[in-house]
mmCIF file of C-alpha atoms in Angstrom:
data_model
loop_
_atom_site.group_PDB
_atom_site.id
_atom_site.type_symbol
_atom_site.label_atom_id
_atom_site.label_comp_id
_atom_site.label_asym_id
_atom_site.label_seq_id
_atom_site.Cartn_x
_atom_site.Cartn_y
_atom_site.Cartn_z
ATOM 1 C CA MET A 16 123.851 -163.598 -114.599
ATOM 2 C CA THR A 17 124.571 -166.805 -116.450
ATOM 3 C CA THR A 18 121.945 -167.902 -118.910
ATOM 4 C CA THR A 19 121.593 -171.093 -120.878
ATOM 5 C CA ILE A 20 120.768 -169.247 -124.106
ATOM 6 C CA ALA A 21 123.420 -169.988 -126.716
ATOM 7 C CA GLY A 22 125.354 -166.854 -127.497
ATOM 8 C CA TYR A 23 123.724 -164.808 -124.802
ATOM 9 C CA ALA A 24 125.861 -165.026 -121.684
ATOM 10 C CA PHE A 25 126.509 -161.486 -120.494
ATOM 11 C CA ASP A 26 129.347 -162.817 -118.370
ATOM 12 C CA ASP A 27 131.275 -164.011 -121.413
ATOM 13 C CA ASP A 28 134.430 -162.202 -122.252
ATOM 14 C CA LEU A 29 133.244 -160.400 -125.358
ATOM 15 C CA PRO A 30 135.486 -158.311 -127.577
ATOM 16 C CA THR A 31 135.172 -154.608 -126.829
ATOM 17 C CA SER A 32 132.717 -152.946 -129.186
ATOM 18 C CA PRO A 33 134.098 -150.282 -131.537
ATOM 19 C CA VAL A 34 131.166 -148.228 -130.224
ATOM 20 C CA SER A 35 132.196 -146.336 -127.106
ATOM 21 C CA THR A 36 130.106 -144.954 -124.279
ATOM 22 C CA ALA A 37 130.924 -141.489 -125.705
ATOM 23 C CA ASP A 38 129.342 -142.576 -129.013
ATOM 24 C CA LEU A 39 126.370 -143.862 -127.038
ATOM 25 C CA ASP A 40 125.992 -140.554 -125.209
ATOM 26 C CA LEU A 41 125.748 -138.679 -128.521
ATOM 27 C CA LEU A 42 123.149 -141.137 -129.797
ATOM 28 C CA LEU A 43 121.142 -140.722 -126.601
ATOM 29 C CA SER A 44 121.369 -136.956 -126.996
ATOM 30 C CA THR A 45 120.107 -137.341 -130.585
ATOM 31 C CA LEU A 46 117.128 -139.243 -129.189
ATOM 32 C CA LEU A 47 116.557 -136.616 -126.480
ATOM 33 C CA TRP A 48 116.856 -139.472 -124.002
ATOM 34 C CA SER A 49 115.829 -138.349 -120.506
ATOM 35 C CA ASP A 50 115.595 -139.659 -116.957
ATOM 36 C CA ASP A 51 111.852 -139.917 -117.517
ATOM 37 C CA ASP A 52 112.500 -142.164 -120.514
ATOM 38 C CA ALA A 53 114.776 -144.339 -118.413
ATOM 39 C CA ALA A 54 112.121 -144.692 -115.715
ATOM 40 C CA ALA A 55 109.434 -145.441 -118.300
ATOM 41 C CA LEU A 56 111.606 -148.070 -119.986
ATOM 42 C CA ALA A 57 112.247 -149.755 -116.633
ATOM 43 C CA ARG A 58 108.498 -149.881 -116.042
ATOM 44 C CA ALA A 59 108.019 -151.226 -119.582
ATOM 45 C CA GLY A 60 110.460 -154.009 -118.769
ATOM 46 C CA ALA A 61 108.389 -155.048 -115.772
ATOM 47 C CA VAL A 62 105.186 -154.978 -117.826
ATOM 48 C CA LEU A 63 106.641 -156.872 -120.788
ATOM 49 C CA ALA A 64 108.627 -159.552 -118.944
ATOM 50 C CA PRO A 65 105.685 -161.884 -118.245
ATOM 51 C CA GLN A 66 104.409 -161.381 -121.828
ATOM 52 C CA VAL A 67 107.612 -162.190 -123.707
ATOM 53 C CA GLU A 68 106.352 -165.456 -125.211
ATOM 54 C CA ALA A 69 103.154 -163.806 -126.461
ATOM 55 C CA ILE A 70 105.191 -160.964 -128.005
ATOM 56 C CA LEU A 71 107.485 -163.458 -129.703
ATOM 57 C CA ASP A 72 104.475 -165.396 -130.994
ATOM 58 C CA LEU A 73 103.244 -162.195 -132.643
ATOM 59 C CA TRP A 74 106.648 -161.251 -134.066
ATOM 60 C CA TYR A 75 107.379 -164.753 -135.326
ATOM 61 C CA GLY A 76 103.950 -164.873 -136.946
ATOM 62 C CA TYR A 77 104.783 -161.633 -138.719
ATOM 63 C CA VAL A 78 108.225 -162.833 -139.875
ATOM 64 C CA GLY A 79 106.910 -166.271 -140.791
ATOM 65 C CA SER A 80 104.196 -164.816 -143.003
ATOM 66 C CA HIS A 81 106.729 -162.865 -145.115
ATOM 67 C CA SER A 82 108.970 -165.124 -147.192
ATOM 68 C CA HIS A 83 111.529 -162.351 -147.751
ATOM 69 C CA LEU A 84 111.930 -162.038 -143.962
ATOM 70 C CA VAL A 85 111.932 -165.719 -143.058
ATOM 71 C CA ALA A 86 114.678 -166.163 -145.694
ATOM 72 C CA SER A 87 117.168 -164.989 -143.048
ATOM 73 C CA PHE A 88 116.313 -168.190 -141.134
ATOM 74 C CA HIS A 89 116.882 -170.616 -143.978
ATOM 75 C CA GLY A 90 119.203 -173.548 -143.527
ATOM 76 C CA PRO A 91 121.558 -174.919 -146.175
ATOM 77 C CA ASP A 92 118.595 -176.661 -147.844
ATOM 78 C CA GLY A 93 116.948 -173.305 -148.561
ATOM 79 C CA GLN A 94 114.099 -174.028 -146.144
ATOM 80 C CA PRO A 95 113.370 -172.386 -142.765
ATOM 81 C CA SER A 96 115.477 -174.060 -140.094
ATOM 82 C CA ALA A 97 113.421 -174.885 -136.994
ATOM 83 C CA HIS A 98 116.620 -175.092 -134.960
ATOM 84 C CA TYR A 99 117.798 -171.667 -136.145
ATOM 85 C CA LEU A 100 114.384 -170.047 -135.631
ATOM 86 C CA SER A 101 114.190 -171.471 -132.128
ATOM 87 C CA ALA A 102 117.717 -170.447 -131.123
ATOM 88 C CA VAL A 103 117.199 -166.884 -132.344
ATOM 89 C CA ARG A 104 113.810 -166.743 -130.631
ATOM 90 C CA ALA A 105 115.382 -167.413 -127.233
ATOM 91 C CA ARG A 106 117.861 -164.588 -127.755
ATOM 92 C CA PHE A 107 115.161 -162.253 -129.117
ATOM 93 C CA GLY A 108 113.126 -162.778 -125.953
ATOM 94 C CA GLN A 109 116.135 -162.083 -123.789
ATOM 95 C CA TRP A 110 116.829 -158.945 -125.835
ATOM 96 C CA ILE A 111 113.392 -157.569 -124.859
ATOM 97 C CA THR A 112 114.047 -157.834 -121.146
ATOM 98 C CA ASP A 113 117.730 -156.886 -121.380
ATOM 99 C CA LEU A 114 116.925 -153.735 -123.355
ATOM 100 C CA CYS A 115 114.665 -152.556 -120.553
ATOM 101 C CA ALA A 116 116.615 -153.802 -117.544
ATOM 102 C CA ARG A 117 120.370 -153.772 -118.272
ATOM 103 C CA PRO A 118 122.519 -150.727 -117.645
ATOM 104 C CA TRP A 119 123.635 -149.242 -120.944
ATOM 105 C CA ASP A 120 127.351 -149.445 -120.251
ATOM 106 C CA GLN A 121 130.370 -150.672 -122.223
ATOM 107 C CA ARG A 122 129.483 -154.282 -121.483
ATOM 108 C CA TRP A 123 126.021 -153.735 -122.911
ATOM 109 C CA LEU A 124 127.560 -152.051 -125.971
ATOM 110 C CA ASP A 125 129.922 -155.005 -126.363
ATOM 111 C CA HIS A 126 126.919 -157.270 -126.293
ATOM 112 C CA GLN A 127 125.003 -155.167 -128.835
ATOM 113 C CA HIS A 128 127.990 -155.410 -131.132
ATOM 114 C CA GLU A 129 128.068 -159.178 -130.742
ATOM 115 C CA ILE A 130 124.414 -159.251 -131.834
ATOM 116 C CA ALA A 131 125.208 -156.883 -134.717
ATOM 117 C CA ARG A 132 127.994 -159.192 -135.910
ATOM 118 C CA ARG A 133 125.589 -162.127 -135.651
ATOM 119 C CA HIS A 134 123.469 -160.333 -138.299
ATOM 120 C CA THR A 135 126.469 -159.822 -140.572
ATOM 121 C CA ASP A 136 129.921 -161.408 -140.590
ATOM 122 C CA THR A 137 129.261 -164.193 -138.035
ATOM 123 C CA LYS A 138 125.669 -164.927 -139.078
ATOM 124 C CA GLY A 139 124.636 -168.510 -138.283
ATOM 125 C CA ARG A 140 127.890 -169.382 -136.526
ATOM 126 C CA THR A 141 126.526 -169.343 -132.959
ATOM 127 C CA ASP A 142 123.830 -171.821 -133.928
ATOM 128 C CA GLY A 143 125.921 -173.899 -136.324
ATOM 129 C CA VAL A 144 123.667 -173.027 -139.262
ATOM 130 C CA ASP A 145 125.213 -172.527 -142.677
ATOM 131 C CA SER A 146 122.447 -170.246 -143.951
ATOM 132 C CA PRO A 147 122.519 -169.350 -147.641
ATOM 133 C CA GLN A 148 121.613 -165.791 -146.645
ATOM 134 C CA ARG A 149 124.912 -164.588 -145.212
ATOM 135 C CA PHE A 150 123.512 -161.403 -143.641
ATOM 136 C CA VAL A 151 120.311 -159.777 -142.488
ATOM 137 C CA PRO A 152 119.631 -157.147 -145.168
ATOM 138 C CA LEU A 153 120.220 -153.638 -143.816
ATOM 139 C CA ARG A 154 116.953 -152.453 -145.376
ATOM 140 C CA TYR A 155 114.895 -154.833 -143.210
ATOM 141 C CA LEU A 156 116.918 -154.144 -140.080
ATOM 142 C CA VAL A 157 115.956 -150.474 -140.499
ATOM 143 C CA ALA A 158 112.366 -151.258 -141.465
ATOM 144 C CA PHE A 159 111.923 -153.345 -138.307
ATOM 145 C CA VAL A 160 111.871 -150.152 -136.236
ATOM 146 C CA TRP A 161 108.248 -149.810 -137.243
ATOM 147 C CA PRO A 162 106.752 -153.261 -136.452
ATOM 148 C CA ILE A 163 108.833 -153.714 -133.305
ATOM 149 C CA THR A 164 107.628 -150.335 -132.060
ATOM 150 C CA ALA A 165 104.027 -150.422 -133.224
ATOM 151 C CA THR A 166 103.166 -153.932 -132.088
ATOM 152 C CA ILE A 167 104.392 -153.446 -128.518
ATOM 153 C CA ARG A 168 101.754 -150.934 -127.486
ATOM 154 C CA PRO A 169 98.938 -153.373 -126.572
ATOM 155 C CA PHE A 170 101.421 -155.319 -124.442
ATOM 156 C CA LEU A 171 102.458 -152.114 -122.662
ATOM 157 C CA ALA A 172 98.804 -151.214 -122.140
ATOM 158 C CA ALA A 173 98.113 -154.648 -120.619
ATOM 159 C CA GLY A 174 100.052 -153.685 -117.494
ATOM 160 C CA GLY A 175 97.155 -151.642 -116.142
ATOM 161 C CA ASP A 176 98.989 -148.302 -116.137
ATOM 162 C CA ASP A 177 97.216 -145.034 -116.910
ATOM 163 C CA ALA A 178 97.240 -143.708 -120.490
ATOM 164 C CA ASP A 179 100.020 -141.171 -119.848
ATOM 165 C CA THR A 180 102.280 -143.876 -118.447
ATOM 166 C CA VAL A 181 101.550 -146.140 -121.411
ATOM 167 C CA ASP A 182 102.413 -143.246 -123.735
ATOM 168 C CA ALA A 183 105.658 -142.624 -121.841
ATOM 169 C CA MET A 184 106.595 -146.313 -121.960
ATOM 170 C CA HIS A 185 105.836 -146.435 -125.676
ATOM 171 C CA THR A 186 107.983 -143.363 -126.363
ATOM 172 C CA ALA A 187 110.883 -144.834 -124.374
ATOM 173 C CA TRP A 188 110.506 -148.154 -126.184
ATOM 174 C CA PHE A 189 110.449 -146.418 -129.595
ATOM 175 C CA LYS A 190 113.653 -144.579 -128.673
ATOM 176 C CA ALA A 191 115.289 -147.746 -127.343
ATOM 177 C CA VAL A 192 114.424 -149.722 -130.482
ATOM 178 C CA THR A 193 115.742 -146.919 -132.691
ATOM 179 C CA LEU A 194 118.934 -146.867 -130.612
ATOM 180 C CA THR A 195 119.268 -150.620 -130.991
ATOM 181 C CA VAL A 196 118.945 -150.475 -134.774
ATOM 182 C CA ALA A 197 121.458 -147.611 -134.909
ATOM 183 C CA LEU A 198 123.930 -149.716 -132.898
ATOM 184 C CA TRP A 199 123.265 -152.855 -134.938
ATOM 185 C CA SER A 200 123.865 -150.932 -138.184
ATOM 186 C CA GLN A 201 127.556 -150.394 -137.332
ATOM 187 C CA PRO A 202 129.055 -153.468 -139.076
ATOM 188 C CA TYR A 203 127.337 -152.587 -142.364
ATOM 189 C CA ASP A 204 129.547 -149.524 -142.853
ATOM 190 C CA PRO A 205 132.067 -149.058 -140.040
ATOM 191 C CA ASP A 206 133.806 -146.211 -141.880
ATOM 192 C CA ARG A 207 130.681 -144.095 -142.289
ATOM 193 C CA TRP A 208 128.793 -145.252 -139.223
ATOM 194 C CA MET B 23 106.549 -129.926 -161.798
ATOM 195 C CA THR B 24 109.644 -127.795 -162.122
ATOM 196 C CA THR B 25 110.947 -126.303 -158.933
ATOM 197 C CA THR B 26 113.694 -123.766 -158.338
ATOM 198 C CA ILE B 27 115.213 -125.762 -155.483
ATOM 199 C CA ALA B 28 118.784 -126.699 -156.328
ATOM 200 C CA GLY B 29 119.045 -130.437 -156.763
ATOM 201 C CA TYR B 30 115.340 -131.020 -156.476
ATOM 202 C CA ALA B 31 113.865 -130.986 -159.971
ATOM 203 C CA PHE B 32 111.789 -134.133 -160.344
ATOM 204 C CA ASP B 33 111.854 -133.612 -164.097
ATOM 205 C CA ASP B 34 115.624 -133.992 -164.229
ATOM 206 C CA ASP B 35 116.963 -137.059 -165.922
ATOM 207 C CA LEU B 36 118.230 -138.862 -162.865
ATOM 208 C CA PRO B 37 120.186 -142.112 -162.970
ATOM 209 C CA THR B 38 117.982 -145.119 -162.307
ATOM 210 C CA SER B 39 118.140 -146.156 -158.661
ATOM 211 C CA PRO B 40 119.588 -149.589 -157.892
ATOM 212 C CA VAL B 41 116.419 -149.965 -155.799
ATOM 213 C CA SER B 42 113.607 -151.373 -157.920
ATOM 214 C CA THR B 43 109.864 -151.143 -157.489
ATOM 215 C CA ALA B 44 109.995 -154.860 -156.593
ATOM 216 C CA ASP B 45 112.392 -154.000 -153.735
ATOM 217 C CA LEU B 46 110.003 -151.240 -152.728
ATOM 218 C CA ASP B 47 107.043 -153.623 -152.702
ATOM 219 C CA LEU B 48 108.860 -155.930 -150.269
ATOM 220 C CA LEU B 49 109.714 -152.994 -148.017
ATOM 221 C CA LEU B 50 106.087 -151.856 -148.060
ATOM 222 C CA SER B 51 105.016 -155.390 -147.210
ATOM 223 C CA THR B 52 107.496 -155.340 -144.292
ATOM 224 C CA LEU B 53 105.829 -152.151 -143.084
ATOM 225 C CA LEU B 54 102.344 -153.665 -143.536
ATOM 226 C CA TRP B 55 101.606 -150.687 -145.782
ATOM 227 C CA SER B 56 97.902 -150.505 -146.630
ATOM 228 C CA ASP B 57 95.475 -148.452 -148.692
ATOM 229 C CA ASP B 58 94.365 -146.864 -145.430
ATOM 230 C CA ASP B 59 97.948 -145.784 -144.790
ATOM 231 C CA ALA B 60 98.129 -144.286 -148.280
ATOM 232 C CA ALA B 61 94.932 -142.317 -147.702
ATOM 233 C CA ALA B 62 96.120 -141.165 -144.274
ATOM 234 C CA LEU B 63 99.481 -140.057 -145.679
ATOM 235 C CA ALA B 64 97.734 -138.065 -148.410
ATOM 236 C CA ARG B 65 95.651 -136.334 -145.745
ATOM 237 C CA ALA B 66 98.833 -135.729 -143.711
ATOM 238 C CA GLY B 67 100.354 -134.032 -146.728
ATOM 239 C CA ALA B 68 97.442 -131.618 -146.958
ATOM 240 C CA VAL B 69 97.656 -130.872 -143.220
ATOM 241 C CA LEU B 70 101.428 -130.430 -143.178
ATOM 242 C CA ALA B 71 101.888 -128.401 -146.393
ATOM 243 C CA PRO B 72 100.949 -125.007 -144.914
ATOM 244 C CA GLN B 73 103.071 -125.750 -141.802
ATOM 245 C CA VAL B 74 106.313 -126.712 -143.528
ATOM 246 C CA GLU B 75 108.267 -123.646 -142.412
ATOM 247 C CA ALA B 76 107.203 -124.117 -138.792
ATOM 248 C CA ILE B 77 108.205 -127.794 -138.951
ATOM 249 C CA LEU B 78 111.584 -126.861 -140.411
ATOM 250 C CA ASP B 79 112.072 -124.228 -137.705
ATOM 251 C CA LEU B 80 111.585 -126.953 -135.105
ATOM 252 C CA TRP B 81 113.855 -129.475 -136.849
ATOM 253 C CA TYR B 82 116.565 -126.918 -137.518
ATOM 254 C CA GLY B 83 116.409 -125.794 -133.900
ATOM 255 C CA TYR B 84 116.926 -129.413 -132.878
ATOM 256 C CA VAL B 85 119.847 -129.981 -135.268
ATOM 257 C CA GLY B 86 121.364 -126.593 -134.475
ATOM 258 C CA SER B 87 121.375 -127.295 -130.750
ATOM 259 C CA HIS B 88 123.416 -130.507 -131.176
ATOM 260 C CA SER B 89 126.976 -129.850 -132.342
ATOM 261 C CA HIS B 90 127.454 -133.466 -133.474
ATOM 262 C CA LEU B 91 124.464 -133.058 -135.816
ATOM 263 C CA VAL B 92 125.197 -129.584 -137.143
ATOM 264 C CA ALA B 93 128.689 -130.864 -137.989
ATOM 265 C CA SER B 94 127.187 -132.317 -141.186
ATOM 266 C CA PHE B 95 126.552 -128.701 -142.273
ATOM 267 C CA HIS B 96 130.055 -127.396 -141.690
ATOM 268 C CA GLY B 97 131.878 -125.609 -144.478
ATOM 269 C CA PRO B 98 135.603 -125.908 -145.196
ATOM 270 C CA ASP B 99 136.327 -123.547 -142.288
ATOM 271 C CA GLY B 100 134.838 -126.037 -139.823
ATOM 272 C CA GLN B 101 131.930 -123.726 -139.031
ATOM 273 C CA PRO B 102 128.239 -124.159 -139.920
ATOM 274 C CA SER B 103 127.676 -122.902 -143.476
ATOM 275 C CA ALA B 104 124.609 -120.666 -143.711
ATOM 276 C CA HIS B 105 124.465 -121.309 -147.450
ATOM 277 C CA TYR B 106 124.573 -125.086 -146.973
ATOM 278 C CA LEU B 107 122.007 -125.054 -144.159
ATOM 279 C CA SER B 108 119.675 -122.941 -146.243
ATOM 280 C CA ALA B 109 120.013 -125.033 -149.418
ATOM 281 C CA VAL B 110 119.349 -128.262 -147.518
ATOM 282 C CA ARG B 111 116.424 -126.661 -145.719
ATOM 283 C CA ALA B 112 114.651 -125.932 -149.002
ATOM 284 C CA ARG B 113 115.047 -129.552 -150.071
ATOM 285 C CA PHE B 114 114.028 -130.865 -146.647
ATOM 286 C CA GLY B 115 110.792 -128.884 -146.861
ATOM 287 C CA GLN B 116 110.104 -130.222 -150.324
ATOM 288 C CA TRP B 117 110.812 -133.749 -149.057
ATOM 289 C CA ILE B 118 107.968 -133.403 -146.530
ATOM 290 C CA THR B 119 105.378 -132.592 -149.154
ATOM 291 C CA ASP B 120 106.810 -134.958 -151.779
ATOM 292 C CA LEU B 121 106.789 -137.877 -149.342
ATOM 293 C CA CYS B 122 103.070 -137.403 -148.811
ATOM 294 C CA ALA B 123 102.012 -136.403 -152.317
ATOM 295 C CA ARG B 124 104.244 -138.086 -154.919
ATOM 296 C CA PRO B 125 103.467 -141.509 -156.323
ATOM 297 C CA TRP B 126 106.030 -144.002 -155.067
ATOM 298 C CA ASP B 127 107.177 -145.150 -158.496
ATOM 299 C CA GLN B 128 110.594 -145.694 -160.098
ATOM 300 C CA ARG B 129 111.044 -141.957 -160.601
ATOM 301 C CA TRP B 130 110.443 -141.385 -156.910
ATOM 302 C CA LEU B 131 112.917 -144.183 -156.097
ATOM 303 C CA ASP B 132 115.452 -142.571 -158.428
ATOM 304 C CA HIS B 133 114.959 -139.347 -156.553
ATOM 305 C CA GLN B 134 115.331 -141.021 -153.145
ATOM 306 C CA HIS B 135 118.596 -142.511 -154.333
ATOM 307 C CA GLU B 136 119.812 -139.099 -155.446
ATOM 308 C CA ILE B 137 119.102 -137.822 -151.929
ATOM 309 C CA ALA B 138 120.835 -140.887 -150.457
ATOM 310 C CA ARG B 139 123.939 -140.203 -152.542
ATOM 311 C CA ARG B 140 123.838 -136.579 -151.405
ATOM 312 C CA HIS B 141 124.312 -137.918 -147.844
ATOM 313 C CA THR B 142 127.275 -140.070 -148.896
ATOM 314 C CA ASP B 143 129.439 -140.015 -152.008
ATOM 315 C CA THR B 144 128.185 -136.711 -153.502
ATOM 316 C CA LYS B 145 127.738 -134.864 -150.201
ATOM 317 C CA GLY B 146 128.048 -131.092 -150.614
ATOM 318 C CA ARG B 147 128.420 -131.208 -154.391
ATOM 319 C CA THR B 148 124.930 -129.912 -155.239
ATOM 320 C CA ASP B 149 125.503 -126.850 -153.086
ATOM 321 C CA GLY B 150 129.184 -126.363 -153.905
ATOM 322 C CA VAL B 151 130.210 -126.896 -150.287
ATOM 323 C CA ASP B 152 133.451 -128.715 -149.533
ATOM 324 C CA SER B 153 132.345 -129.935 -146.120
ATOM 325 C CA PRO B 154 134.992 -131.587 -143.946
ATOM 326 C CA GLN B 155 132.379 -134.166 -142.960
ATOM 327 C CA ARG B 156 132.208 -136.234 -146.126
ATOM 328 C CA PHE B 157 129.062 -138.155 -145.174
ATOM 329 C CA VAL B 158 126.067 -138.098 -142.865
ATOM 330 C CA PRO B 159 126.885 -140.764 -140.253
ATOM 331 C CA LEU B 160 124.662 -143.803 -140.696
ATOM 332 C CA ARG B 161 123.991 -143.916 -136.946
ATOM 333 C CA TYR B 162 122.294 -140.494 -137.015
ATOM 334 C CA LEU B 163 120.407 -141.220 -140.219
ATOM 335 C CA VAL B 164 118.860 -144.207 -138.393
ATOM 336 C CA ALA B 165 118.359 -142.289 -135.145
ATOM 337 C CA PHE B 166 116.459 -139.555 -137.005
ATOM 338 C CA VAL B 167 113.503 -141.913 -137.397
ATOM 339 C CA TRP B 168 112.568 -141.004 -133.850
ATOM 340 C CA PRO B 169 112.646 -137.161 -133.853
ATOM 341 C CA ILE B 170 111.215 -136.880 -137.363
ATOM 342 C CA THR B 171 108.336 -139.138 -136.328
ATOM 343 C CA ALA B 172 107.717 -137.884 -132.799
ATOM 344 C CA THR B 173 107.812 -134.153 -133.519
ATOM 345 C CA ILE B 174 105.300 -134.288 -136.368
ATOM 346 C CA ARG B 175 102.307 -135.251 -134.251
ATOM 347 C CA PRO B 176 101.299 -131.756 -133.031
ATOM 348 C CA PHE B 177 101.449 -130.537 -136.630
ATOM 349 C CA LEU B 178 99.203 -133.404 -137.733
ATOM 350 C CA ALA B 179 96.813 -132.647 -134.885
ATOM 351 C CA ALA B 180 96.639 -128.976 -135.930
ATOM 352 C CA GLY B 181 94.595 -129.917 -139.013
ATOM 353 C CA GLY B 182 91.417 -130.282 -136.966
ATOM 354 C CA ASP B 183 90.902 -133.978 -137.703
ATOM 355 C CA ASP B 184 89.458 -136.358 -135.127
ATOM 356 C CA ALA B 185 91.807 -138.342 -132.885
ATOM 357 C CA ASP B 186 91.515 -141.562 -134.899
ATOM 358 C CA THR B 187 92.450 -139.739 -138.099
ATOM 359 C CA VAL B 188 95.418 -138.093 -136.384
ATOM 360 C CA ASP B 189 96.517 -141.529 -135.158
ATOM 361 C CA ALA B 190 96.181 -142.953 -138.672
ATOM 362 C CA MET B 191 98.159 -140.059 -140.162
ATOM 363 C CA HIS B 192 100.860 -140.482 -137.545
ATOM 364 C CA THR B 193 101.135 -144.221 -138.205
ATOM 365 C CA ALA B 194 101.396 -143.620 -141.960
ATOM 366 C CA TRP B 195 104.010 -140.915 -141.396
ATOM 367 C CA PHE B 196 106.050 -143.196 -139.095
ATOM 368 C CA LYS B 197 105.996 -145.916 -141.761
ATOM 369 C CA ALA B 198 106.888 -143.436 -144.520
ATOM 370 C CA VAL B 199 109.825 -142.033 -142.527
ATOM 371 C CA THR B 200 111.065 -145.539 -141.752
ATOM 372 C CA LEU B 201 110.796 -146.405 -145.444
ATOM 373 C CA THR B 202 112.733 -143.270 -146.346
ATOM 374 C CA VAL B 203 115.571 -144.114 -143.963
ATOM 375 C CA ALA B 204 115.656 -147.692 -145.279
ATOM 376 C CA LEU B 205 115.960 -146.352 -148.843
ATOM 377 C CA TRP B 206 118.554 -143.753 -147.873
ATOM 378 C CA SER B 207 120.667 -146.423 -146.135
ATOM 379 C CA GLN B 208 121.400 -148.172 -149.468
ATOM 380 C CA PRO B 209 124.686 -146.427 -150.379
ATOM 381 C CA TYR B 210 126.237 -147.258 -146.992
ATOM 382 C CA ASP B 211 126.374 -150.974 -147.828
ATOM 383 C CA PRO B 212 125.040 -151.757 -151.306
ATOM 384 C CA ASP B 213 126.146 -155.393 -151.059
ATOM 385 C CA ARG B 214 124.277 -156.131 -147.839
ATOM 386 C CA TRP B 215 121.418 -153.673 -148.262
#
């Protein structure tokens, strides 16, 4: 698939991630990832896809209302950059659907690593923004597991599934978000990752 | 309170954490931490305290059944160290009750940093174990947010509270575990934390 989202073409030739599929398997084992989780996450993807803009509205409202979080989106003038916020938003939306729908193979790992680098050593480069904050602080990357997990539940419930299915989708989403943050934490300490 | 758990005396003169109460306040804001969460976590502490050994049995069964996780507990001979497992277990149990019952002040932050160092640069020193694995891998520290959150729910429900209270306790616990992992991630990348 070729997309028009800057920095988000899965067909690009990306560098191979230092994270291997063997590393991924151990992380999935740590998360007790199961075939049921995989099925529930696929269903979650179908439920969430038509709601992506509403989810992003909620998440951007949350980030925008916390100055220490929106600081990651500042431009060189020390003010939030509308261009940067908008470019990241497009990728964030694609991340939601990709997380649920893409096979978790080496190409996906390569892509996760590209995102991880975009939070650290290449931050701002894709969007041509020389942000004074040169990295997304690790503490907030970790903390985001909570809001990104907790706020998704009403959107999962909006798909009309029974309560057990909503629970299963929410569990799979929680695991998938935790996995994502684990993968994105790699560039912060490659030697002890 | 003076305890007899090696490395867990809150009255010890610990070095001041590089994490300040101002840093903590921003993390709590990121987690939308509220007075209701604080009350729910206090209730969770009362419910969990008499179940700590059963919780640890479950968590140790989980760690023990994954060789890549139990590797953090290996002794110099490359085998799991019963002494090390047991010493950590005592502290892990105390962490459960402390997380729910201690005020989150600078002393608590100092203590969290001591634990964080025990996962990284001082690993094994408290217990006199020269473990070949010199650090707890950051990826598994992050991944633990899921099992430590998910497995606690039946123990919270065992307190006889109504469903809404159990939900509130579980939310507060999820936030508190996420906060803990954020704090414990500091030594992995102090400059980008």
